[in-house]
mmCIF file of C-alpha atoms in Angstrom:
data_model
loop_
_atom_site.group_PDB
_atom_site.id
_atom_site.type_symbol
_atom_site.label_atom_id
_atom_site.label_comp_id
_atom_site.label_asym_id
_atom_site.label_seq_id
_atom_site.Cartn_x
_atom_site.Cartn_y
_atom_site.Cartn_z
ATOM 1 C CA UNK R 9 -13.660 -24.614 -23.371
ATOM 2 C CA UNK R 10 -11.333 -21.987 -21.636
ATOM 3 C CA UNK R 11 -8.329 -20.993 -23.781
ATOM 4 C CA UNK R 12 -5.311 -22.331 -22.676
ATOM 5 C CA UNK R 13 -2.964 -20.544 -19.918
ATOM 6 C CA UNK R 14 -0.395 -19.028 -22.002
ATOM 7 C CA UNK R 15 1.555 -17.373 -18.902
ATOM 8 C CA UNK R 16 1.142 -16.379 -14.868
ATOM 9 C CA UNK R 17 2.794 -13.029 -13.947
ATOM 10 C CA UNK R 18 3.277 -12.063 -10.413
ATOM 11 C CA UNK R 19 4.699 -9.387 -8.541
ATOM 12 C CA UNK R 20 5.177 -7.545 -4.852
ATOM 13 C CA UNK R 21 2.846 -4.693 -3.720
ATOM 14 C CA UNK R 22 2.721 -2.745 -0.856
ATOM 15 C CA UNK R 23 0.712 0.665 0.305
ATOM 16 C CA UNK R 24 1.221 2.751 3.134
ATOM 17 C CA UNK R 25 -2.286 2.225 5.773
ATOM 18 C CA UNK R 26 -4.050 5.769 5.839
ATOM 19 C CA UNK R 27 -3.725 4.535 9.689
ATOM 20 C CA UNK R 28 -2.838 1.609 11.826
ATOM 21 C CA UNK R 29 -4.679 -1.268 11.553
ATOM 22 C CA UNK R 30 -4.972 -2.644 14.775
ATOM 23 C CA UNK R 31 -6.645 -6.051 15.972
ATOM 24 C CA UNK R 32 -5.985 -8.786 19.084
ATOM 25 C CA UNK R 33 -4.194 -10.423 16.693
ATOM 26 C CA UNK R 34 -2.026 -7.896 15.204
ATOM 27 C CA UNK R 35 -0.666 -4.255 13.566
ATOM 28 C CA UNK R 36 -0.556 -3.465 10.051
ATOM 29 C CA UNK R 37 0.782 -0.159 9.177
ATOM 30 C CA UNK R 38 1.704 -1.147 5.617
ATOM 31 C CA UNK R 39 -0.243 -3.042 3.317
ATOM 32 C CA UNK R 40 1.745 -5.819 1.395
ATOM 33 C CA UNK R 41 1.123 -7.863 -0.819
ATOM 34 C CA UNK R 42 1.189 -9.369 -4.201
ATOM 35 C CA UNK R 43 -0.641 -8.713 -7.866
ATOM 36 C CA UNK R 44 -0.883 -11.603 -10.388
ATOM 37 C CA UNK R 45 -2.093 -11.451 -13.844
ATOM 38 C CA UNK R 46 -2.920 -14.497 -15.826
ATOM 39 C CA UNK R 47 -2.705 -14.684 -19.454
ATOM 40 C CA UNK R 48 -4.787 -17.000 -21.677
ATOM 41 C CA UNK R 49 -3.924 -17.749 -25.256
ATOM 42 C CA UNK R 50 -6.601 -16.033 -26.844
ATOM 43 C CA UNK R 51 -4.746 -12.588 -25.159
ATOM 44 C CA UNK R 52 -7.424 -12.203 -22.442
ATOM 45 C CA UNK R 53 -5.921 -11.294 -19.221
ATOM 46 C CA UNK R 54 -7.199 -11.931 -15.781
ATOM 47 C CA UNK R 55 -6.118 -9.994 -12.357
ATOM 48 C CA UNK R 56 -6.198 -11.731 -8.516
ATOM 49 C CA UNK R 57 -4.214 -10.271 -5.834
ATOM 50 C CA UNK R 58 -2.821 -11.335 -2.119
ATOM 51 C CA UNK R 59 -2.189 -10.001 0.959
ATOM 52 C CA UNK R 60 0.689 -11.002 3.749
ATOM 53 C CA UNK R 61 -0.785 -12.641 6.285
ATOM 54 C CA UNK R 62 1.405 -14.599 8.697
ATOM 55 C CA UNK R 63 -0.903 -14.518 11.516
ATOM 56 C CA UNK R 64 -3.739 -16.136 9.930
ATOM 57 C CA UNK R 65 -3.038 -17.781 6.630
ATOM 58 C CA UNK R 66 0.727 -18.069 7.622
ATOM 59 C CA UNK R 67 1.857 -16.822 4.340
ATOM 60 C CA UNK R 68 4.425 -13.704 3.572
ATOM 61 C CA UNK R 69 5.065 -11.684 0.080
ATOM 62 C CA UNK R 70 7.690 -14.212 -0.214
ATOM 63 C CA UNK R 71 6.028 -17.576 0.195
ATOM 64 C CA UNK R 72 3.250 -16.220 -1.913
ATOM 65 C CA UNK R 73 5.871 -15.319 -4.888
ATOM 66 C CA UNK R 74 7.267 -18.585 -4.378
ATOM 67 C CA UNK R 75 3.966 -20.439 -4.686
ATOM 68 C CA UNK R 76 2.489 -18.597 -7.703
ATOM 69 C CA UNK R 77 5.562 -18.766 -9.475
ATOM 70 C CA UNK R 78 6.474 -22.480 -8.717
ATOM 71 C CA UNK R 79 3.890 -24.745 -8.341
ATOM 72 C CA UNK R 80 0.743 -23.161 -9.663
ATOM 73 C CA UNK R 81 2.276 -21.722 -12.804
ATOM 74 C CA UNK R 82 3.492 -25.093 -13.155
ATOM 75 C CA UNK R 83 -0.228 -26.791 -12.555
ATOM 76 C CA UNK R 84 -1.389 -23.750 -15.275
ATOM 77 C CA UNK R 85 0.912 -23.544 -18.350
ATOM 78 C CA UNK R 86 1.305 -27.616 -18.528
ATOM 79 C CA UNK R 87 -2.403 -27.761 -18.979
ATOM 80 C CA UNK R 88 -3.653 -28.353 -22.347
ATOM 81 C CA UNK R 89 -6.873 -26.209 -22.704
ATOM 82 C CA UNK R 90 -10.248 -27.188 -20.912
ATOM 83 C CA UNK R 91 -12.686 -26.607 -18.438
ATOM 84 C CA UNK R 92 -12.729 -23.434 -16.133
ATOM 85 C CA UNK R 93 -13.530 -25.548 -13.441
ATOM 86 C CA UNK R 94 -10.778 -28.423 -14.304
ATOM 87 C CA UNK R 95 -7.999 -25.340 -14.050
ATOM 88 C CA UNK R 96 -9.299 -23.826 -10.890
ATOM 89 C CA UNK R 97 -9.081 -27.819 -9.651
ATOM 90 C CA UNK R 98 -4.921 -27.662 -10.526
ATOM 91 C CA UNK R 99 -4.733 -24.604 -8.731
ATOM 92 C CA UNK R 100 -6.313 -26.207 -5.765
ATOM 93 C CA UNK R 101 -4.273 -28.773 -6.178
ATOM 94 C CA UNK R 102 -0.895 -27.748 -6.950
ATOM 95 C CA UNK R 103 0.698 -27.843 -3.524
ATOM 96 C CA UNK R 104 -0.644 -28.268 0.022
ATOM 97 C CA UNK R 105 -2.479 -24.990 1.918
ATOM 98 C CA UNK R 106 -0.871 -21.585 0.566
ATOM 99 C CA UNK R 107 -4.649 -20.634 0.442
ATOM 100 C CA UNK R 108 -4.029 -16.710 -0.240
ATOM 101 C CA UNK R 109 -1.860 -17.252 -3.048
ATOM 102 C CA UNK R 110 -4.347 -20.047 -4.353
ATOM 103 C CA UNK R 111 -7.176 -17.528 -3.777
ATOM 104 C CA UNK R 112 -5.028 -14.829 -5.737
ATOM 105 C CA UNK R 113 -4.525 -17.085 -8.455
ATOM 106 C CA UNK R 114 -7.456 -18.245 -8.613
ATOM 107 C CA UNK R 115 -9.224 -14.602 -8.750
ATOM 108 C CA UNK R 116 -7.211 -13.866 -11.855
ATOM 109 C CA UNK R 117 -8.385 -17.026 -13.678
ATOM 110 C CA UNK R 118 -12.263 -16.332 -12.954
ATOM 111 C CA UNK R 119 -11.540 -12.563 -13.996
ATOM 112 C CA UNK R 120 -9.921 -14.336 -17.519
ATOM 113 C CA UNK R 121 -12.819 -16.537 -17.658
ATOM 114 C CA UNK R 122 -15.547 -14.258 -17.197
ATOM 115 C CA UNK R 123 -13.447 -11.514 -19.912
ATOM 116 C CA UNK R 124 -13.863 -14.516 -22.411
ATOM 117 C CA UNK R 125 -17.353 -14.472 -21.520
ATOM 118 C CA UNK R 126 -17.694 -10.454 -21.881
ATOM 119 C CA UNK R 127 -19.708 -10.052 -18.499
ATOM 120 C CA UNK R 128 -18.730 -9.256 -15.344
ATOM 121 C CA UNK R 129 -17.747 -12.211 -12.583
ATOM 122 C CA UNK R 130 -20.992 -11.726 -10.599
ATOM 123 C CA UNK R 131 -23.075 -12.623 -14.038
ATOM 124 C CA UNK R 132 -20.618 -15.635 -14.622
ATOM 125 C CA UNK R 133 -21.366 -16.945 -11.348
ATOM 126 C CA UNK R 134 -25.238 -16.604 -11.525
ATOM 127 C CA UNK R 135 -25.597 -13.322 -9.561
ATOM 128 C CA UNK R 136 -26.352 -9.774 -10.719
ATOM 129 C CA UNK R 137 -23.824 -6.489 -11.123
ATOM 130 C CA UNK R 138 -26.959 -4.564 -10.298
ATOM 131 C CA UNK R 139 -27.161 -5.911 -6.522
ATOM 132 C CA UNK R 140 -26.303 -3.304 -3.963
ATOM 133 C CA UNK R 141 -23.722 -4.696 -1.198
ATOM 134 C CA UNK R 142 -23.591 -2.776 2.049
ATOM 135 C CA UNK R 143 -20.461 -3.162 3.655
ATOM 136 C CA UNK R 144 -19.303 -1.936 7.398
ATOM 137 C CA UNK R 145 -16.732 0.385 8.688
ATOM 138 C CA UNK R 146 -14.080 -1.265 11.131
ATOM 139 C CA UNK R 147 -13.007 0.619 13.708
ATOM 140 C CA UNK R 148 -9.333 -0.463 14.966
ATOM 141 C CA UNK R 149 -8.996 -1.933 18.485
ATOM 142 C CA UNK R 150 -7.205 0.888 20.329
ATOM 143 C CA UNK R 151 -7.781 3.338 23.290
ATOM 144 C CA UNK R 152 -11.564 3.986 23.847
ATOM 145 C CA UNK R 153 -10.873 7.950 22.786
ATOM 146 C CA UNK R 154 -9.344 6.806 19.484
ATOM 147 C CA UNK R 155 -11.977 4.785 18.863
ATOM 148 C CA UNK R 156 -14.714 6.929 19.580
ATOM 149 C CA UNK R 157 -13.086 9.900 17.231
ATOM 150 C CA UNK R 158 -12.707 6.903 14.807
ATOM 151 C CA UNK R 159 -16.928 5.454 14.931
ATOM 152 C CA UNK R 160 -17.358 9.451 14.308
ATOM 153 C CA UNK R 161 -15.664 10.111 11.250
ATOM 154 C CA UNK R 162 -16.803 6.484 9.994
ATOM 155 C CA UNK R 163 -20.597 7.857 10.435
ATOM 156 C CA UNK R 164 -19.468 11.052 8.701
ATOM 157 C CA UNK R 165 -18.279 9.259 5.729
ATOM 158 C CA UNK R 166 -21.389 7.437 5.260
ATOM 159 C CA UNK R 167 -21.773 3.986 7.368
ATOM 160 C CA UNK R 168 -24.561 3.309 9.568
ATOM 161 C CA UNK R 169 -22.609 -0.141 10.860
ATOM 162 C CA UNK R 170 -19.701 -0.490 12.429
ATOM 163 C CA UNK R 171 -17.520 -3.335 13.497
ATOM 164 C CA UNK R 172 -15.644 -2.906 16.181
ATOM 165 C CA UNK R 173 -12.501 -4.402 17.033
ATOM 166 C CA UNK R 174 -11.891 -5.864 20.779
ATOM 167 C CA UNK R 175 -10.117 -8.628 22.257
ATOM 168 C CA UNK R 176 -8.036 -9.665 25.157
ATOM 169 C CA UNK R 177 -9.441 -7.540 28.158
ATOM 170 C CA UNK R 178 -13.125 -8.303 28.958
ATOM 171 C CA UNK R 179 -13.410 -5.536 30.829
ATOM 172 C CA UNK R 180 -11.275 -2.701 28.559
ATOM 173 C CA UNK R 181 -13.440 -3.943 25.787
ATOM 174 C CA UNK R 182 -16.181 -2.559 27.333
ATOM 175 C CA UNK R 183 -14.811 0.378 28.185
ATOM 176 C CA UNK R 184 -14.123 0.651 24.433
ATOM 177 C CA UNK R 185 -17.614 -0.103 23.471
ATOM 178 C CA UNK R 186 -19.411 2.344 25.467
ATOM 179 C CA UNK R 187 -17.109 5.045 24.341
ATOM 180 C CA UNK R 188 -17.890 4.334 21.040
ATOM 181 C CA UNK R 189 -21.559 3.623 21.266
ATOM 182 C CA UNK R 190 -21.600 6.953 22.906
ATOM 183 C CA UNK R 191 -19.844 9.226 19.884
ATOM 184 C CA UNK R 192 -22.451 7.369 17.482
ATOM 185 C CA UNK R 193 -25.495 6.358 18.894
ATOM 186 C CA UNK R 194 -27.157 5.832 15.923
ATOM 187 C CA UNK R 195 -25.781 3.223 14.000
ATOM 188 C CA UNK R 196 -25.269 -0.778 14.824
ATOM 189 C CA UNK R 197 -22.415 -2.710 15.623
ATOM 190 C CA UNK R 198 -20.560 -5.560 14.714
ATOM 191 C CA UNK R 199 -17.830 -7.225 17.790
ATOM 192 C CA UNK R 200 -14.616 -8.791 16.332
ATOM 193 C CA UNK R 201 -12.729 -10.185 18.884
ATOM 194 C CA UNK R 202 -10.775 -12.217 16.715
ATOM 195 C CA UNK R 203 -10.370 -15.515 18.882
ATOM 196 C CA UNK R 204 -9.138 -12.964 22.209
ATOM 197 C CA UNK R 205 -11.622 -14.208 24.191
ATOM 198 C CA UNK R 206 -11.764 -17.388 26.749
ATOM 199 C CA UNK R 207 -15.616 -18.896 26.610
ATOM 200 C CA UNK R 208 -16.370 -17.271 30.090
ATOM 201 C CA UNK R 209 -15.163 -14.142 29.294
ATOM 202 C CA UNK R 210 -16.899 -14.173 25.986
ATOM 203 C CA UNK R 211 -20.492 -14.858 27.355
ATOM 204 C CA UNK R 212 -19.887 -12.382 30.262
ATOM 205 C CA UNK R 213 -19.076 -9.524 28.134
ATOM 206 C CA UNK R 214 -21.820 -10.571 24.892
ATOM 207 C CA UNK R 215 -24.295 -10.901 28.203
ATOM 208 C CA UNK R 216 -23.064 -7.561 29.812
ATOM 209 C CA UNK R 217 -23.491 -5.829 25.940
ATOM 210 C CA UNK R 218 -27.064 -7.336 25.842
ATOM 211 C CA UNK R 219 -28.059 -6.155 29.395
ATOM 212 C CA UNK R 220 -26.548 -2.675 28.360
ATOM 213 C CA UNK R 221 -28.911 -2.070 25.037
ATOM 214 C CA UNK R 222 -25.976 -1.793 23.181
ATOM 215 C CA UNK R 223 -27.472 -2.658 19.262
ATOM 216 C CA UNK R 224 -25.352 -5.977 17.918
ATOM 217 C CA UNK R 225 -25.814 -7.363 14.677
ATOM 218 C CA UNK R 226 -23.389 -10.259 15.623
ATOM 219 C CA UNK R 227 -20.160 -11.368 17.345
ATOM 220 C CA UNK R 228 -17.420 -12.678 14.882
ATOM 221 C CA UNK R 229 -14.517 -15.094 16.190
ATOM 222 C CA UNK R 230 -15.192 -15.028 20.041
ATOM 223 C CA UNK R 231 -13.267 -17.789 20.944
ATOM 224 C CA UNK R 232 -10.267 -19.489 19.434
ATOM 225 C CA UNK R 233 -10.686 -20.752 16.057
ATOM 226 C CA UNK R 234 -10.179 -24.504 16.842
ATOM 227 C CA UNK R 235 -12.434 -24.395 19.760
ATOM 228 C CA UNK R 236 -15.669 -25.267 17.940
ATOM 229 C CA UNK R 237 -16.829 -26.668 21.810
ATOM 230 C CA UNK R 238 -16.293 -23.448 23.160
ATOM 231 C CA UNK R 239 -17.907 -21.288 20.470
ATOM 232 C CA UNK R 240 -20.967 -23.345 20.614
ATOM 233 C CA UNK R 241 -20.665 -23.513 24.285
ATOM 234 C CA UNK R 242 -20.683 -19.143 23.490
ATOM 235 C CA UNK R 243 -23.394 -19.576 20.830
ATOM 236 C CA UNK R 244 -26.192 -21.378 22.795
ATOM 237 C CA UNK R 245 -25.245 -18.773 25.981
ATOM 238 C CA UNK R 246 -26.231 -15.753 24.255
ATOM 239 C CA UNK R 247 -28.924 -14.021 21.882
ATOM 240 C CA UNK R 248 -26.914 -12.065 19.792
ATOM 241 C CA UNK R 249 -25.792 -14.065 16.490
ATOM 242 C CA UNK R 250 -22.197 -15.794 17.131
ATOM 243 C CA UNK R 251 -20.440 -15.523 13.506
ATOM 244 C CA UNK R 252 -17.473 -17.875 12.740
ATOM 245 C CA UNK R 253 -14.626 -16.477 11.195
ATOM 246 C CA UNK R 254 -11.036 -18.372 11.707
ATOM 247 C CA UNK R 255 -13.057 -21.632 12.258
ATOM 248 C CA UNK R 256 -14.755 -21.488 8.689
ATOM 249 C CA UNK R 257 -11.205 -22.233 6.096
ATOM 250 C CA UNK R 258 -13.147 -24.846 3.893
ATOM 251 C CA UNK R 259 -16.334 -26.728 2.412
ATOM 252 C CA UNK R 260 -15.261 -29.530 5.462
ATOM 253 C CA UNK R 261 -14.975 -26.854 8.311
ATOM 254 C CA UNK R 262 -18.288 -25.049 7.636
ATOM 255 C CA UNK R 263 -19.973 -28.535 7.699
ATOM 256 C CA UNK R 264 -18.159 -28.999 11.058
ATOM 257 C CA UNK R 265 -19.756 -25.928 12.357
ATOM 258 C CA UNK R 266 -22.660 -26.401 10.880
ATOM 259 C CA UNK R 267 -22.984 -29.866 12.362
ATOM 260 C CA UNK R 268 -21.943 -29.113 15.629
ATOM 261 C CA UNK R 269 -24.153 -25.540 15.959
ATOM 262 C CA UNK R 270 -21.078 -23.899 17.064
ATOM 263 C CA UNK R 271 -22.426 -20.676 15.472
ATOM 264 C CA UNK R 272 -25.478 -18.679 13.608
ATOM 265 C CA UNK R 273 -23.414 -17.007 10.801
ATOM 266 C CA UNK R 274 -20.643 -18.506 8.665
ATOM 267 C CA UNK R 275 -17.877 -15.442 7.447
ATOM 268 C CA UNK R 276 -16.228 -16.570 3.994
ATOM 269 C CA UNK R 277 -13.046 -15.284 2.916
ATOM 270 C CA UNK R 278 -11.161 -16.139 -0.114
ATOM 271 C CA UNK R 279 -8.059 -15.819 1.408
ATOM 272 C CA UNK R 280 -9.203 -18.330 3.764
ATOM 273 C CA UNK R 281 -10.895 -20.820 1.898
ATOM 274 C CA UNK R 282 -8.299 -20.850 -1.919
ATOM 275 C CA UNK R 283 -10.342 -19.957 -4.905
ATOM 276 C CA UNK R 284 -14.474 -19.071 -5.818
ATOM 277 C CA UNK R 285 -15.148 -22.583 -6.220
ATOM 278 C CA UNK R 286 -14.542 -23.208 -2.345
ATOM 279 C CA UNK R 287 -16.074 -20.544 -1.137
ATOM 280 C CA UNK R 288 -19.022 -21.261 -3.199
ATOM 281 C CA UNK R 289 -19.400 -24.420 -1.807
ATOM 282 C CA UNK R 290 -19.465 -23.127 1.413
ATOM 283 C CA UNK R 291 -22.455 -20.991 0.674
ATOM 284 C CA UNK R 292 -23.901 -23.672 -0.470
ATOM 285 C CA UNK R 293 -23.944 -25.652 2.765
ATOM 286 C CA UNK R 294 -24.262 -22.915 4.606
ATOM 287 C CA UNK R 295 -28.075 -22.191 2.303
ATOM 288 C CA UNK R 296 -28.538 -25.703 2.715
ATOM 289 C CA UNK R 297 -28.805 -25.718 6.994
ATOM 290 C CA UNK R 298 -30.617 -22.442 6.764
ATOM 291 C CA UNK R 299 -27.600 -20.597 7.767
ATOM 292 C CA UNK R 300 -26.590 -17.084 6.617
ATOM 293 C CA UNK R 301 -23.297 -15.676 5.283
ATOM 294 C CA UNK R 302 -20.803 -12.922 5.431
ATOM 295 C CA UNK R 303 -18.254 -12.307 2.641
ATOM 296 C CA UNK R 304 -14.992 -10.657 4.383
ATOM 297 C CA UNK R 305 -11.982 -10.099 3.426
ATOM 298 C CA UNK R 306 -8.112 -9.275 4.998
ATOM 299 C CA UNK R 307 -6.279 -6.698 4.687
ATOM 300 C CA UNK R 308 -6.176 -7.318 0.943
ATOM 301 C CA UNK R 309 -5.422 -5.266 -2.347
ATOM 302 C CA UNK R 310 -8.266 -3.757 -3.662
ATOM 303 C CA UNK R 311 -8.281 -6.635 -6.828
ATOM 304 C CA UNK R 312 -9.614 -9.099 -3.403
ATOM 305 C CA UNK R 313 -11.950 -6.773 -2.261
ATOM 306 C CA UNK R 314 -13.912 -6.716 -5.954
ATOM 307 C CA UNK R 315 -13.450 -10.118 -6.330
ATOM 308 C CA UNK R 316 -14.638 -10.839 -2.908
ATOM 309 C CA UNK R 317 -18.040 -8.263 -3.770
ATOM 310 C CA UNK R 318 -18.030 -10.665 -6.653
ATOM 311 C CA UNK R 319 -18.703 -13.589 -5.025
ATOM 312 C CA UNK R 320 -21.251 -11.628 -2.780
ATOM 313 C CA UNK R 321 -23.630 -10.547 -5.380
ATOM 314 C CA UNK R 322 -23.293 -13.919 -7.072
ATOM 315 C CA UNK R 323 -24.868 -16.855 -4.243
ATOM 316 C CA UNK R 324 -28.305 -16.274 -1.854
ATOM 317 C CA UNK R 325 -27.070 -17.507 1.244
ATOM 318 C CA UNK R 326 -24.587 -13.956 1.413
ATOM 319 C CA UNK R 327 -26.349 -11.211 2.809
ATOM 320 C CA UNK R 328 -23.902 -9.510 5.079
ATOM 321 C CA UNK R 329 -20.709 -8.056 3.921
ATOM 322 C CA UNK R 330 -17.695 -6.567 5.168
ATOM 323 C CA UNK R 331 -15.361 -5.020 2.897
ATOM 324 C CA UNK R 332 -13.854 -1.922 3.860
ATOM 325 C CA UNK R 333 -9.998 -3.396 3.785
ATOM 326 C CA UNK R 334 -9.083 -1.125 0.402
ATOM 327 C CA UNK R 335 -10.391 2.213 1.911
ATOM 328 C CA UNK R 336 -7.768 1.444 4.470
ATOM 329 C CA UNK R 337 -5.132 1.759 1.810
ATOM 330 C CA UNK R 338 -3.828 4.694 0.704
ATOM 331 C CA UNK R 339 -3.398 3.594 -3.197
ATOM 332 C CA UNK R 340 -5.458 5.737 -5.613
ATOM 333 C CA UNK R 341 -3.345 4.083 -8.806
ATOM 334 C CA UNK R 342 -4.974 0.628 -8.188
ATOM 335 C CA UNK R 343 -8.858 1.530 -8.475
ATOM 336 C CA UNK R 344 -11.305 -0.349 -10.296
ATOM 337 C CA UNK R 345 -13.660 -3.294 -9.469
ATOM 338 C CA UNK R 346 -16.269 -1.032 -7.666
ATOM 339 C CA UNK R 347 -17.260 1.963 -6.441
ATOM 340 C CA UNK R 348 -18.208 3.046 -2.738
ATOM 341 C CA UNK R 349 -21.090 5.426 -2.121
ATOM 342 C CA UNK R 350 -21.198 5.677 1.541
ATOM 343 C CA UNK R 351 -21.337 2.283 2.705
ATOM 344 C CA UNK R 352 -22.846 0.922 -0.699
ATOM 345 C CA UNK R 353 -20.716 -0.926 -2.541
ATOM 346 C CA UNK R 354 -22.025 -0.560 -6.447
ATOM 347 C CA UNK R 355 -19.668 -3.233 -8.590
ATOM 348 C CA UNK R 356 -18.427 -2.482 -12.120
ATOM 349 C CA UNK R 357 -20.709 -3.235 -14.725
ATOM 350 C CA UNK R 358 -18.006 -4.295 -17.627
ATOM 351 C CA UNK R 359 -16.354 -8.054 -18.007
ATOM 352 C CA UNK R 360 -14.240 -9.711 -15.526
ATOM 353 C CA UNK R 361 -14.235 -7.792 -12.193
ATOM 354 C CA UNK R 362 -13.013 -4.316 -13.653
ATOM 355 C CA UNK R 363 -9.392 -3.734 -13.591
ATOM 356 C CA UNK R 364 -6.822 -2.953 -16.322
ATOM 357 C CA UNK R 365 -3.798 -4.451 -17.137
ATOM 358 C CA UNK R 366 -0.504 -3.559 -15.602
ATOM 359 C CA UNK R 367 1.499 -0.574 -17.413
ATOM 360 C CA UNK R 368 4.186 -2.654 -19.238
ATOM 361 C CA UNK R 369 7.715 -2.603 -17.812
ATOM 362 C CA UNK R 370 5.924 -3.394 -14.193
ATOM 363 C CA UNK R 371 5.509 -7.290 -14.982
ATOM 364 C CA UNK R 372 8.343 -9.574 -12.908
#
């Protein structure tokens, strides 16, 4: 049995960007957010954490405060103690979507539960601290200069994959590609166009890329994210592996996808999908159609990243990540959860996902 919740804390965050975060979508110079702490009786405490994303989630600092402290406190502290599971289920189902502040919730519970435990999330879930996670570098859409210096300083820091952001202009994206695949020939690439292309203009400029001997891992998002016809119209057109990204927000979506072969690779994000359990299930399906996974993340406080590197190490069917989001952030007072060698991603070996509590006097 899991102790009961004794009290949900939550409140705003934001970090300046080290730079602009730039993709079809959308500019972040500033990274906001919210932190959450959960409480159990026993004393144990638990961290998850949220960003602001209107454009994808359609939730702000605001509507995430208003969720965490409303409804899902509400579906927490009136629960008599029981099941991890069972409490993760009245977070799911204390209001209708708010996703990222489920997810953030959510995060903070599985840290509590796996503190009560005395290992670290991963080990909860199955998985193993000791797995090594590999994540890419993104390098923000922007002129093809820019992103050339940026693929160069990205290799100097360590990552031998890069995923580059493009959208919008076939033909500019390009442009941007070559530039980039000419400051770092070495490494491989990852395409996000993050639904900017139309389904022509996707296959003519994955086709292009492929005549050019340009080295692609994948393409993530090509084509809008309700366009599942279109993205498998993309996917059967090409060689290189079409990932979906927008499209994949739940157990039922990925099933969709999977279903309808609208792509190769399935991209899970808790932000996307509410809590561990979901995204879990995802993983599942996606191991059970012979289908690989990515675990990605927003632009999230480093407390999503962990717990996202979490969930990683802990189910078979992930073997691609991408979580570089908290290097973005220029933070150093919020560190824990893991540490970055390079591009290797080496999680923290003690209980929960590694984070201490908030200095007293910052809880709201």
């Amino acid at each position: 049995m899991l102790p009961a919740v004794a009290a949900l804390r939550a409140r705003p965050y934001s970090a300046p960007l080290t730079r602009p975060f730039i993709t079809a979508r959308r500019r972040v110079d500033t990274m906001l957010g919210v932190l959450v702490e959960i409480e159990l009786a026993d004393g144990t405490v638990g961290h998850g954490s949220a960003g602001q994303s209107l454009g994808v989630t359609g939730e702000s600092v605001d509507s995430v405060l208003a969720v965490l402290n409303g409804p899902v406190k509400q579906a927490l502290t009136e629960r008599a103690s029981t099941g991890r599971r069972e409490v993760a289920a009245g977070i799911a189902g204390s209001c209708v979507g708010n996703f990222a502040a489920k997810a953030a919730a959510d995060v903070a519970l599985h840290d509590a539960w796996a503190r009560t435990l005395g290992v670290p999330l991963a080990e909860a879930l199955g998985g193993d601290t000791a797995t090594v996670l590999r994540t890419d570098m993104t390098v923000s859409l922007d002129t093809p200069q820019r992103m050339a210096d940026a693929a160069v300083e990205a290799v100097g820091d360590g990552f031998d994959v890069l995923k580059i952001k493009l959208g919008n202009d076939w033909r500019a994206d390009l442009d941007r590609l070559r530039a980039v695949r000419e400051a770092a020939p070495d490494v491989r690439f990852r395409l996000d166009a993050n639904q900017g292309w139309d389904v022509k203009s996707a296959i003519r400029v994955i086709r292009a890329i492929e005549d050019a001997g340009i080295p692609l891992e994948l393409v993530e998002q090509p084509v809008a994210s309700r366009d599942l016809a279109g993205m498998a119209a993309v996917t059967a057109a090409v060689d290189v592996p079409v990932m979906a990204d927008e499209s994949v927000s739940s157990p039922h979506s990925a099933l969709e996808i999977v279903q309808r072969r609208a792509a190769d690779l399935l991209n899970i994000k808790l932000a996307k999908c509410g809590g561990i359990d979901e995204a879990l299930a995802i993983a599942d399906i996606a191991r059970a159609a012979g289908i690989e996974c990515m675990v990605g993340a927003m632009m999230e406080p480093r407390i999503s990243i962990a717990a996202a590197a979490h969930l990683a190490a802990a189910h078979p069917a992930v073997t691609l990540v991408d979580l570089d989001s908290a290097e973005w952030i220029d933070d150093p007072d919020l560190s824990g959860g893991y540490t970055l060698r390079g591009s290797e991603m080496h999680l923290h070996p003690g209980p929960g996902i590694g984070f201490a509590p908030w200095v007293k006097g910052e809880q709201e």
